[in-house]
Amino acid sequence: MSPAVSLTNSLLGFPDDARLLIINADDFGMCGAVNDGILDAFAAGVVTSTTLMVPWPGAAEAMRLLQEHPDLPFGVHLTAVCDMVDYRWGPLTPGDRVTSLIDETGHFHGLERLREFLPRLKLDELRVEFQAQIDAVLASGLQPTHLDWHCLHNGGRADILDMTLTLAREYCLALRVTDPPCVERLRRQGLPSNDHELLDSYTLDPAGKPARYVELLRELPPGLSEWAVHPGFGNPELRAIEPNSWRVRQTDHDFLVSSDAREIIREEGVLLLNYRPLQELWRAG
């Protein structure tokens, strides 16, 4: 998914050889340790955007923080999966209206059962829940920039991707898309999107992460890239929620606020963006 010439660069007014990067902090709203880590990685680091998970326990605090920090661009991290065993969440919509989305406890299905439940999710129920999550954000007076998904790569199914694309248009929001056929479809419509595969920081080894991030910055290709990072503070709260993976969030935070990150971005001439300019083009399109 690496075009010879980036349509996104052209649409945004950058030269073909410009290396553009969105550093988006996923999972805003998870808990206090993650909310604080993301906010710090934006204020003191190189994070340029975040995405809010409305059904999560820390979402009310996250929305209050967004109201206090209107300079932090954010999207809605559309959620229909519960990926933690002892820290659960469910839909905003009453369970009897979205029965295909929930398990016997009333929470979203667990990530470990994704292959089992994903084919059975009813598209109309998922649309109702996704709309409820977007509407809850708008009702708070906040204005998101884009949509993406939690634990559903490109929506998980072609019809879910198409439905979310429709929602993005209806709400005048951009959409994070990395599925090559869909990216090509957007390009034909003159809409900007990522030019390269999304980097998920959970795929990186925490022990070697700083060196790997440096390598990735030095190798960043022309066009628009995006990193989905997960900064957080590895305090007792986070260690209790993620006993086996809290280091992913702490090591993300440590690099993102480091002087090395800023210096290498400057040396390499990487241009940091958020979704606001993309949203303007989606709105106009």
PDB file of C-alpha atoms in Angstrom:
ATOM      1  CA  MET A   1       0.000   0.000   0.000  1.00  0.00           C
ATOM      2  CA  SER A   2       2.773   2.420  -0.950  1.00  0.00           C
ATOM      3  CA  PRO A   3       1.883   4.561  -3.968  1.00  0.00           C
ATOM      4  CA  ALA A   4       4.635   6.040  -6.104  1.00  0.00           C
ATOM      5  CA  VAL A   5       3.002   9.449  -5.635  1.00  0.00           C
ATOM      6  CA  SER A   6       0.925  10.235  -2.557  1.00  0.00           C
ATOM      7  CA  LEU A   7      -2.500  11.667  -3.324  1.00  0.00           C
ATOM      8  CA  THR A   8      -2.745  12.631   0.339  1.00  0.00           C
ATOM      9  CA  ASN A   9       0.414  14.744   0.085  1.00  0.00           C
ATOM     10  CA  SER A  10      -1.039  16.493  -2.937  1.00  0.00           C
ATOM     11  CA  LEU A  11      -4.454  17.048  -1.361  1.00  0.00           C
ATOM     12  CA  LEU A  12      -2.862  18.476   1.783  1.00  0.00           C
ATOM     13  CA  GLY A  13      -0.547  20.741  -0.192  1.00  0.00           C
ATOM     14  CA  PHE A  14       2.745  18.973   0.533  1.00  0.00           C
ATOM     15  CA  PRO A  15       5.418  18.004  -2.013  1.00  0.00           C
ATOM     16  CA  ASP A  16       5.549  14.396  -3.188  1.00  0.00           C
ATOM     17  CA  ASP A  17       8.642  13.626  -1.125  1.00  0.00           C
ATOM     18  CA  ALA A  18       7.227  14.965   2.162  1.00  0.00           C
ATOM     19  CA  ARG A  19       7.217  12.408   4.974  1.00  0.00           C
ATOM     20  CA  LEU A  20       4.036  12.913   6.981  1.00  0.00           C
ATOM     21  CA  LEU A  21       3.281  11.146  10.259  1.00  0.00           C
ATOM     22  CA  ILE A  22       0.244  11.026  12.525  1.00  0.00           C
ATOM     23  CA  ILE A  23       1.136   9.750  16.006  1.00  0.00           C
ATOM     24  CA  ASN A  24      -2.236   8.749  17.414  1.00  0.00           C
ATOM     25  CA  ALA A  25      -2.580   7.598  21.020  1.00  0.00           C
ATOM     26  CA  ASP A  26      -5.269   4.927  21.149  1.00  0.00           C
ATOM     27  CA  ASP A  27      -7.435   4.008  24.166  1.00  0.00           C
ATOM     28  CA  PHE A  28      -8.162   7.416  25.712  1.00  0.00           C
ATOM     29  CA  GLY A  29     -10.828   6.675  28.301  1.00  0.00           C
ATOM     30  CA  MET A  30      -9.441   3.328  29.448  1.00  0.00           C
ATOM     31  CA  CYS A  31      -8.467   4.426  32.972  1.00  0.00           C
ATOM     32  CA  GLY A  32      -6.752   7.265  34.802  1.00  0.00           C
ATOM     33  CA  ALA A  33      -3.242   5.923  34.191  1.00  0.00           C
ATOM     34  CA  VAL A  34      -3.819   5.827  30.439  1.00  0.00           C
ATOM     35  CA  ASN A  35      -5.682   9.139  30.311  1.00  0.00           C
ATOM     36  CA  ASP A  36      -2.852  10.884  32.158  1.00  0.00           C
ATOM     37  CA  GLY A  37      -0.177   9.173  30.075  1.00  0.00           C
ATOM     38  CA  ILE A  38      -1.799  10.188  26.800  1.00  0.00           C
ATOM     39  CA  LEU A  39      -2.309  13.770  27.902  1.00  0.00           C
ATOM     40  CA  ASP A  40       1.331  14.008  28.995  1.00  0.00           C
ATOM     41  CA  ALA A  41       2.575  12.442  25.746  1.00  0.00           C
ATOM     42  CA  PHE A  42       0.660  15.139  23.866  1.00  0.00           C
ATOM     43  CA  ALA A  43       1.579  18.098  26.074  1.00  0.00           C
ATOM     44  CA  ALA A  44       5.227  17.163  26.638  1.00  0.00           C
ATOM     45  CA  GLY A  45       5.889  14.800  23.740  1.00  0.00           C
ATOM     46  CA  VAL A  46       5.243  14.084  20.083  1.00  0.00           C
ATOM     47  CA  VAL A  47       1.725  12.603  20.171  1.00  0.00           C
ATOM     48  CA  THR A  48      -0.439  14.580  17.741  1.00  0.00           C
ATOM     49  CA  SER A  49      -3.861  12.974  18.188  1.00  0.00           C
ATOM     50  CA  THR A  50      -5.805  10.524  20.323  1.00  0.00           C
ATOM     51  CA  THR A  51      -8.882   8.324  20.035  1.00  0.00           C
ATOM     52  CA  LEU A  52     -11.545   8.081  22.719  1.00  0.00           C
ATOM     53  CA  MET A  53     -13.188   4.806  23.748  1.00  0.00           C
ATOM     54  CA  VAL A  54     -16.605   5.934  24.939  1.00  0.00           C
ATOM     55  CA  PRO A  55     -17.786   2.691  26.653  1.00  0.00           C
ATOM     56  CA  TRP A  56     -14.695   2.380  28.825  1.00  0.00           C
ATOM     57  CA  PRO A  57     -14.747   3.132  32.582  1.00  0.00           C
ATOM     58  CA  GLY A  58     -12.440   6.154  32.259  1.00  0.00           C
ATOM     59  CA  ALA A  59     -14.345   7.791  29.393  1.00  0.00           C
ATOM     60  CA  ALA A  60     -16.159  10.410  31.488  1.00  0.00           C
ATOM     61  CA  GLU A  61     -12.831  11.628  32.855  1.00  0.00           C
ATOM     62  CA  ALA A  62     -11.333  11.565  29.353  1.00  0.00           C
ATOM     63  CA  MET A  63     -14.153  13.714  27.975  1.00  0.00           C
ATOM     64  CA  ARG A  64     -13.665  16.198  30.801  1.00  0.00           C
ATOM     65  CA  LEU A  65      -9.946  16.346  29.957  1.00  0.00           C
ATOM     66  CA  LEU A  66     -10.753  16.920  26.285  1.00  0.00           C
ATOM     67  CA  GLN A  67     -13.022  19.808  27.252  1.00  0.00           C
ATOM     68  CA  GLU A  68     -10.155  21.270  29.285  1.00  0.00           C
ATOM     69  CA  HIS A  69      -7.666  20.730  26.436  1.00  0.00           C
ATOM     70  CA  PRO A  70      -9.425  21.714  23.189  1.00  0.00           C
ATOM     71  CA  ASP A  71      -6.040  21.785  21.447  1.00  0.00           C
ATOM     72  CA  LEU A  72      -5.847  17.973  21.636  1.00  0.00           C
ATOM     73  CA  PRO A  73      -7.353  16.564  18.408  1.00  0.00           C
ATOM     74  CA  PHE A  74      -9.232  13.332  18.968  1.00  0.00           C
ATOM     75  CA  GLY A  75     -11.277  10.729  17.167  1.00  0.00           C
ATOM     76  CA  VAL A  76     -13.788   8.123  18.318  1.00  0.00           C
ATOM     77  CA  HIS A  77     -12.262   4.671  18.841  1.00  0.00           C
ATOM     78  CA  LEU A  78     -15.369   2.666  17.924  1.00  0.00           C
ATOM     79  CA  THR A  79     -15.670  -0.217  20.350  1.00  0.00           C
ATOM     80  CA  ALA A  80     -17.456  -3.567  20.125  1.00  0.00           C
ATOM     81  CA  VAL A  81     -14.814  -5.849  21.644  1.00  0.00           C
ATOM     82  CA  CYS A  82     -13.737  -6.420  25.254  1.00  0.00           C
ATOM     83  CA  ASP A  83     -10.058  -7.375  25.159  1.00  0.00           C
ATOM     84  CA  MET A  84      -9.321  -7.686  28.885  1.00  0.00           C
ATOM     85  CA  VAL A  85     -10.354 -10.527  31.166  1.00  0.00           C
ATOM     86  CA  ASP A  86     -10.853  -8.734  34.477  1.00  0.00           C
ATOM     87  CA  TYR A  87     -11.642  -5.211  33.237  1.00  0.00           C
ATOM     88  CA  ARG A  88     -14.880  -5.347  31.291  1.00  0.00           C
ATOM     89  CA  TRP A  89     -17.164  -2.956  29.451  1.00  0.00           C
ATOM     90  CA  GLY A  90     -20.296  -3.151  27.374  1.00  0.00           C
ATOM     91  CA  PRO A  91     -22.421  -1.161  24.947  1.00  0.00           C
ATOM     92  CA  LEU A  92     -24.025   2.213  25.558  1.00  0.00           C
ATOM     93  CA  THR A  93     -27.164   0.851  23.903  1.00  0.00           C
ATOM     94  CA  PRO A  94     -29.542  -1.239  26.072  1.00  0.00           C
ATOM     95  CA  GLY A  95     -28.565  -4.895  25.731  1.00  0.00           C
ATOM     96  CA  ASP A  96     -31.958  -6.032  24.438  1.00  0.00           C
ATOM     97  CA  ARG A  97     -31.417  -3.848  21.356  1.00  0.00           C
ATOM     98  CA  VAL A  98     -27.937  -5.182  20.556  1.00  0.00           C
ATOM     99  CA  THR A  99     -28.078  -8.829  21.598  1.00  0.00           C
ATOM    100  CA  SER A 100     -25.523  -9.958  19.011  1.00  0.00           C
ATOM    101  CA  LEU A 101     -22.905  -7.630  20.519  1.00  0.00           C
ATOM    102  CA  ILE A 102     -22.944  -8.940  24.088  1.00  0.00           C
ATOM    103  CA  ASP A 103     -22.151 -12.088  26.030  1.00  0.00           C
ATOM    104  CA  GLU A 104     -24.104 -13.675  28.861  1.00  0.00           C
ATOM    105  CA  THR A 105     -22.792 -11.045  31.320  1.00  0.00           C
ATOM    106  CA  GLY A 106     -23.977  -8.090  29.239  1.00  0.00           C
ATOM    107  CA  HIS A 107     -20.452  -7.064  28.265  1.00  0.00           C
ATOM    108  CA  PHE A 108     -18.981  -7.001  24.785  1.00  0.00           C
ATOM    109  CA  HIS A 109     -17.618 -10.355  23.643  1.00  0.00           C
ATOM    110  CA  GLY A 110     -14.012 -11.071  24.582  1.00  0.00           C
ATOM    111  CA  LEU A 111     -11.229 -10.699  22.051  1.00  0.00           C
ATOM    112  CA  GLU A 112     -10.298 -14.363  22.512  1.00  0.00           C
ATOM    113  CA  ARG A 113     -13.667 -15.267  20.933  1.00  0.00           C
ATOM    114  CA  LEU A 114     -13.380 -12.842  18.013  1.00  0.00           C
ATOM    115  CA  ARG A 115     -13.401 -15.527  15.309  1.00  0.00           C
ATOM    116  CA  GLU A 116     -16.510 -17.033  16.841  1.00  0.00           C
ATOM    117  CA  PHE A 117     -18.635 -13.925  17.350  1.00  0.00           C
ATOM    118  CA  LEU A 118     -17.471 -11.587  14.565  1.00  0.00           C
ATOM    119  CA  PRO A 119     -19.387 -13.414  11.787  1.00  0.00           C
ATOM    120  CA  ARG A 120     -22.538 -13.279  13.949  1.00  0.00           C
ATOM    121  CA  LEU A 121     -22.536  -9.569  14.729  1.00  0.00           C
ATOM    122  CA  LYS A 122     -25.653  -7.997  13.243  1.00  0.00           C
ATOM    123  CA  LEU A 123     -24.732  -4.989  11.157  1.00  0.00           C
ATOM    124  CA  ASP A 124     -27.822  -2.974  12.093  1.00  0.00           C
ATOM    125  CA  GLU A 125     -27.123  -3.497  15.807  1.00  0.00           C
ATOM    126  CA  LEU A 126     -23.488  -2.531  15.389  1.00  0.00           C
ATOM    127  CA  ARG A 127     -24.488   0.630  13.554  1.00  0.00           C
ATOM    128  CA  VAL A 128     -26.865   1.569  16.390  1.00  0.00           C
ATOM    129  CA  GLU A 129     -24.072   1.133  18.938  1.00  0.00           C
ATOM    130  CA  PHE A 130     -21.460   2.978  16.875  1.00  0.00           C
ATOM    131  CA  GLN A 131     -23.898   5.863  16.433  1.00  0.00           C
ATOM    132  CA  ALA A 132     -24.571   5.891  20.178  1.00  0.00           C
ATOM    133  CA  GLN A 133     -20.845   6.230  20.856  1.00  0.00           C
ATOM    134  CA  ILE A 134     -20.442   9.102  18.386  1.00  0.00           C
ATOM    135  CA  ASP A 135     -23.607  10.822  19.622  1.00  0.00           C
ATOM    136  CA  ALA A 136     -22.438  10.610  23.251  1.00  0.00           C
ATOM    137  CA  VAL A 137     -19.298  12.516  22.304  1.00  0.00           C
ATOM    138  CA  LEU A 138     -21.223  15.164  20.385  1.00  0.00           C
ATOM    139  CA  ALA A 139     -23.730  15.530  23.239  1.00  0.00           C
ATOM    140  CA  SER A 140     -20.846  16.494  25.534  1.00  0.00           C
ATOM    141  CA  GLY A 141     -20.033  19.425  23.256  1.00  0.00           C
ATOM    142  CA  LEU A 142     -16.856  17.859  21.878  1.00  0.00           C
ATOM    143  CA  GLN A 143     -15.994  17.772  18.178  1.00  0.00           C
ATOM    144  CA  PRO A 144     -14.057  14.679  17.028  1.00  0.00           C
ATOM    145  CA  THR A 145     -11.926  14.590  13.902  1.00  0.00           C
ATOM    146  CA  HIS A 146     -12.141  10.977  12.788  1.00  0.00           C
ATOM    147  CA  LEU A 147     -13.266   7.414  13.418  1.00  0.00           C
ATOM    148  CA  ASP A 148     -11.302   4.212  13.867  1.00  0.00           C
ATOM    149  CA  TRP A 149     -11.895   0.832  15.501  1.00  0.00           C
ATOM    150  CA  HIS A 150     -10.745  -0.927  18.649  1.00  0.00           C
ATOM    151  CA  CYS A 151      -9.449  -4.459  17.936  1.00  0.00           C
ATOM    152  CA  LEU A 152     -11.256  -4.619  14.575  1.00  0.00           C
ATOM    153  CA  HIS A 153      -8.678  -4.153  11.830  1.00  0.00           C
ATOM    154  CA  ASN A 154     -10.414  -2.185   9.070  1.00  0.00           C
ATOM    155  CA  GLY A 155     -13.702  -2.982  10.806  1.00  0.00           C
ATOM    156  CA  GLY A 156     -13.143  -6.737  10.811  1.00  0.00           C
ATOM    157  CA  ARG A 157     -15.618  -7.350   7.968  1.00  0.00           C
ATOM    158  CA  ALA A 158     -16.138  -5.660   4.608  1.00  0.00           C
ATOM    159  CA  ASP A 159     -19.713  -4.663   5.447  1.00  0.00           C
ATOM    160  CA  ILE A 160     -18.625  -3.185   8.796  1.00  0.00           C
ATOM    161  CA  LEU A 161     -15.980  -1.143   7.004  1.00  0.00           C
ATOM    162  CA  ASP A 162     -18.574   0.102   4.496  1.00  0.00           C
ATOM    163  CA  MET A 163     -21.045   0.946   7.263  1.00  0.00           C
ATOM    164  CA  THR A 164     -18.399   2.880   9.181  1.00  0.00           C
ATOM    165  CA  LEU A 165     -17.407   4.715   6.025  1.00  0.00           C
ATOM    166  CA  THR A 166     -21.052   5.766   5.672  1.00  0.00           C
ATOM    167  CA  LEU A 167     -21.077   6.978   9.285  1.00  0.00           C
ATOM    168  CA  ALA A 168     -17.896   8.975   8.683  1.00  0.00           C
ATOM    169  CA  ARG A 169     -19.569  10.736   5.775  1.00  0.00           C
ATOM    170  CA  GLU A 170     -22.800  11.344   7.698  1.00  0.00           C
ATOM    171  CA  TYR A 171     -20.944  12.865  10.651  1.00  0.00           C
ATOM    172  CA  CYS A 172     -18.377  14.741   8.493  1.00  0.00           C
ATOM    173  CA  LEU A 173     -15.451  12.842  10.007  1.00  0.00           C
ATOM    174  CA  ALA A 174     -12.357  11.280   8.493  1.00  0.00           C
ATOM    175  CA  LEU A 175     -11.806   7.522   8.781  1.00  0.00           C
ATOM    176  CA  ARG A 176      -8.604   5.628   9.483  1.00  0.00           C
ATOM    177  CA  VAL A 177      -8.400   3.096   6.656  1.00  0.00           C
ATOM    178  CA  THR A 178      -5.514   0.775   5.822  1.00  0.00           C
ATOM    179  CA  ASP A 179      -7.347  -1.828   3.722  1.00  0.00           C
ATOM    180  CA  PRO A 180      -5.770  -1.446   0.229  1.00  0.00           C
ATOM    181  CA  PRO A 181      -9.001  -1.835  -1.814  1.00  0.00           C
ATOM    182  CA  CYS A 182     -10.791   0.710   0.365  1.00  0.00           C
ATOM    183  CA  VAL A 183      -7.828   3.081   0.286  1.00  0.00           C
ATOM    184  CA  GLU A 184      -7.887   2.866  -3.497  1.00  0.00           C
ATOM    185  CA  ARG A 185     -11.620   3.573  -3.497  1.00  0.00           C
ATOM    186  CA  LEU A 186     -11.094   6.662  -1.360  1.00  0.00           C
ATOM    187  CA  ARG A 187      -8.338   7.887  -3.645  1.00  0.00           C
ATOM    188  CA  ARG A 188     -10.667   7.624  -6.635  1.00  0.00           C
ATOM    189  CA  GLN A 189     -13.084   9.852  -4.717  1.00  0.00           C
ATOM    190  CA  GLY A 190     -10.333  12.358  -3.973  1.00  0.00           C
ATOM    191  CA  LEU A 191     -10.258  11.591  -0.240  1.00  0.00           C
ATOM    192  CA  PRO A 192      -7.043  11.448   1.800  1.00  0.00           C
ATOM    193  CA  SER A 193      -5.991   8.334   3.683  1.00  0.00           C
ATOM    194  CA  ASN A 194      -2.906   6.595   4.993  1.00  0.00           C
ATOM    195  CA  ASP A 195      -0.415   5.635   2.314  1.00  0.00           C
ATOM    196  CA  HIS A 196       1.274   2.915   4.377  1.00  0.00           C
ATOM    197  CA  GLU A 197       0.409   0.131   6.787  1.00  0.00           C
ATOM    198  CA  LEU A 198      -0.580   1.252  10.264  1.00  0.00           C
ATOM    199  CA  LEU A 199       2.030   0.651  12.971  1.00  0.00           C
ATOM    200  CA  ASP A 200       0.498  -0.799  16.157  1.00  0.00           C
ATOM    201  CA  SER A 201       2.849  -0.329  19.097  1.00  0.00           C
ATOM    202  CA  TYR A 202       1.601  -3.563  20.676  1.00  0.00           C
ATOM    203  CA  THR A 203       3.536  -5.396  17.947  1.00  0.00           C
ATOM    204  CA  LEU A 204       6.857  -3.975  19.190  1.00  0.00           C
ATOM    205  CA  ASP A 205       9.064  -5.577  21.838  1.00  0.00           C
ATOM    206  CA  PRO A 206       9.089  -3.215  24.842  1.00  0.00           C
ATOM    207  CA  ALA A 207      12.734  -4.049  25.561  1.00  0.00           C
ATOM    208  CA  GLY A 208      13.967  -2.857  22.185  1.00  0.00           C
ATOM    209  CA  LYS A 209      11.316  -0.247  21.518  1.00  0.00           C
ATOM    210  CA  PRO A 210      13.380   2.979  21.650  1.00  0.00           C
ATOM    211  CA  ALA A 211      15.857   1.707  19.069  1.00  0.00           C
ATOM    212  CA  ARG A 212      13.045   0.373  16.885  1.00  0.00           C
ATOM    213  CA  TYR A 213      11.181   3.678  16.964  1.00  0.00           C
ATOM    214  CA  VAL A 214      14.369   5.490  15.957  1.00  0.00           C
ATOM    215  CA  GLU A 215      14.843   3.046  13.087  1.00  0.00           C
ATOM    216  CA  LEU A 216      11.244   3.495  11.936  1.00  0.00           C
ATOM    217  CA  LEU A 217      11.566   7.276  11.953  1.00  0.00           C
ATOM    218  CA  ARG A 218      14.758   7.153   9.920  1.00  0.00           C
ATOM    219  CA  GLU A 219      13.146   4.754   7.421  1.00  0.00           C
ATOM    220  CA  LEU A 220       9.806   6.587   7.189  1.00  0.00           C
ATOM    221  CA  PRO A 221       8.780   6.704   3.510  1.00  0.00           C
ATOM    222  CA  PRO A 222       7.264   9.674   1.672  1.00  0.00           C
ATOM    223  CA  GLY A 223       3.503  10.002   2.023  1.00  0.00           C
ATOM    224  CA  LEU A 224       1.245   9.729   5.060  1.00  0.00           C
ATOM    225  CA  SER A 225       2.084   7.171   7.752  1.00  0.00           C
ATOM    226  CA  GLU A 226       0.323   6.619  11.054  1.00  0.00           C
ATOM    227  CA  TRP A 227       1.434   5.110  14.318  1.00  0.00           C
ATOM    228  CA  ALA A 228      -1.164   3.761  16.750  1.00  0.00           C
ATOM    229  CA  VAL A 229       0.667   4.174  20.044  1.00  0.00           C
ATOM    230  CA  HIS A 230      -0.533   3.374  23.562  1.00  0.00           C
ATOM    231  CA  PRO A 231       1.121   5.610  26.162  1.00  0.00           C
ATOM    232  CA  GLY A 232       0.262   5.237  29.824  1.00  0.00           C
ATOM    233  CA  PHE A 233       1.791   5.397  33.272  1.00  0.00           C
ATOM    234  CA  GLY A 234       2.753   2.001  34.679  1.00  0.00           C
ATOM    235  CA  ASN A 235       1.377   2.737  38.131  1.00  0.00           C
ATOM    236  CA  PRO A 236      -0.484   0.240  40.367  1.00  0.00           C
ATOM    237  CA  GLU A 237      -3.785   1.004  38.640  1.00  0.00           C
ATOM    238  CA  LEU A 238      -2.467   0.075  35.193  1.00  0.00           C
ATOM    239  CA  ARG A 239      -0.486  -2.926  36.471  1.00  0.00           C
ATOM    240  CA  ALA A 240      -3.653  -4.320  38.033  1.00  0.00           C
ATOM    241  CA  ILE A 241      -5.587  -3.902  34.766  1.00  0.00           C
ATOM    242  CA  GLU A 242      -2.815  -5.104  32.431  1.00  0.00           C
ATOM    243  CA  PRO A 243      -0.444  -7.211  34.548  1.00  0.00           C
ATOM    244  CA  ASN A 244       1.202  -8.768  31.501  1.00  0.00           C
ATOM    245  CA  SER A 245       1.327  -5.816  29.097  1.00  0.00           C
ATOM    246  CA  TRP A 246       1.507  -2.569  31.073  1.00  0.00           C
ATOM    247  CA  ARG A 247       5.120  -2.164  29.914  1.00  0.00           C
ATOM    248  CA  VAL A 248       3.855  -1.552  26.373  1.00  0.00           C
ATOM    249  CA  ARG A 249       2.198   1.627  27.584  1.00  0.00           C
ATOM    250  CA  GLN A 250       5.004   2.797  29.869  1.00  0.00           C
ATOM    251  CA  THR A 251       7.697   2.298  27.214  1.00  0.00           C
ATOM    252  CA  ASP A 252       5.539   4.073  24.633  1.00  0.00           C
ATOM    253  CA  HIS A 253       5.164   7.027  26.962  1.00  0.00           C
ATOM    254  CA  ASP A 254       8.872   7.113  27.769  1.00  0.00           C
ATOM    255  CA  PHE A 255       9.925   7.307  24.131  1.00  0.00           C
ATOM    256  CA  LEU A 256       7.198   9.712  23.036  1.00  0.00           C
ATOM    257  CA  VAL A 257       8.217  12.322  25.626  1.00  0.00           C
ATOM    258  CA  SER A 258      11.961  11.806  25.125  1.00  0.00           C
ATOM    259  CA  SER A 259      14.319  14.372  23.645  1.00  0.00           C
ATOM    260  CA  ASP A 260      15.467  11.641  21.229  1.00  0.00           C
ATOM    261  CA  ALA A 261      12.014  11.478  19.651  1.00  0.00           C
ATOM    262  CA  ARG A 262      11.853  15.218  19.005  1.00  0.00           C
ATOM    263  CA  GLU A 263      15.454  15.401  17.821  1.00  0.00           C
ATOM    264  CA  ILE A 264      15.188  12.554  15.318  1.00  0.00           C
ATOM    265  CA  ILE A 265      11.902  13.881  13.944  1.00  0.00           C
ATOM    266  CA  ARG A 266      13.624  17.241  13.456  1.00  0.00           C
ATOM    267  CA  GLU A 267      16.753  15.707  11.922  1.00  0.00           C
ATOM    268  CA  GLU A 268      14.756  13.592   9.500  1.00  0.00           C
ATOM    269  CA  GLY A 269      12.429  16.412   8.477  1.00  0.00           C
ATOM    270  CA  VAL A 270       9.353  14.366   9.382  1.00  0.00           C
ATOM    271  CA  LEU A 271       6.203  16.497   9.437  1.00  0.00           C
ATOM    272  CA  LEU A 272       3.805  15.668  12.267  1.00  0.00           C
ATOM    273  CA  LEU A 273       0.089  15.914  11.542  1.00  0.00           C
ATOM    274  CA  ASN A 274      -3.253  15.153  13.131  1.00  0.00           C
ATOM    275  CA  TYR A 275      -6.582  14.319  11.506  1.00  0.00           C
ATOM    276  CA  ARG A 276      -7.936  17.874  11.370  1.00  0.00           C
ATOM    277  CA  PRO A 277      -6.686  18.685   7.847  1.00  0.00           C
ATOM    278  CA  LEU A 278      -7.876  15.274   6.640  1.00  0.00           C
ATOM    279  CA  GLN A 279     -11.286  15.894   8.186  1.00  0.00           C
ATOM    280  CA  GLU A 280     -11.601  19.169   6.295  1.00  0.00           C
ATOM    281  CA  LEU A 281     -11.086  17.343   3.006  1.00  0.00           C
ATOM    282  CA  TRP A 282     -13.525  14.581   3.967  1.00  0.00           C
ATOM    283  CA  ARG A 283     -16.083  17.232   4.898  1.00  0.00           C
ATOM    284  CA  ALA A 284     -15.598  19.043   1.590  1.00  0.00           C
ATOM    285  CA  GLY A 285     -15.714  15.769  -0.360  1.00  0.00           C
TER     286      GLY A 285
END
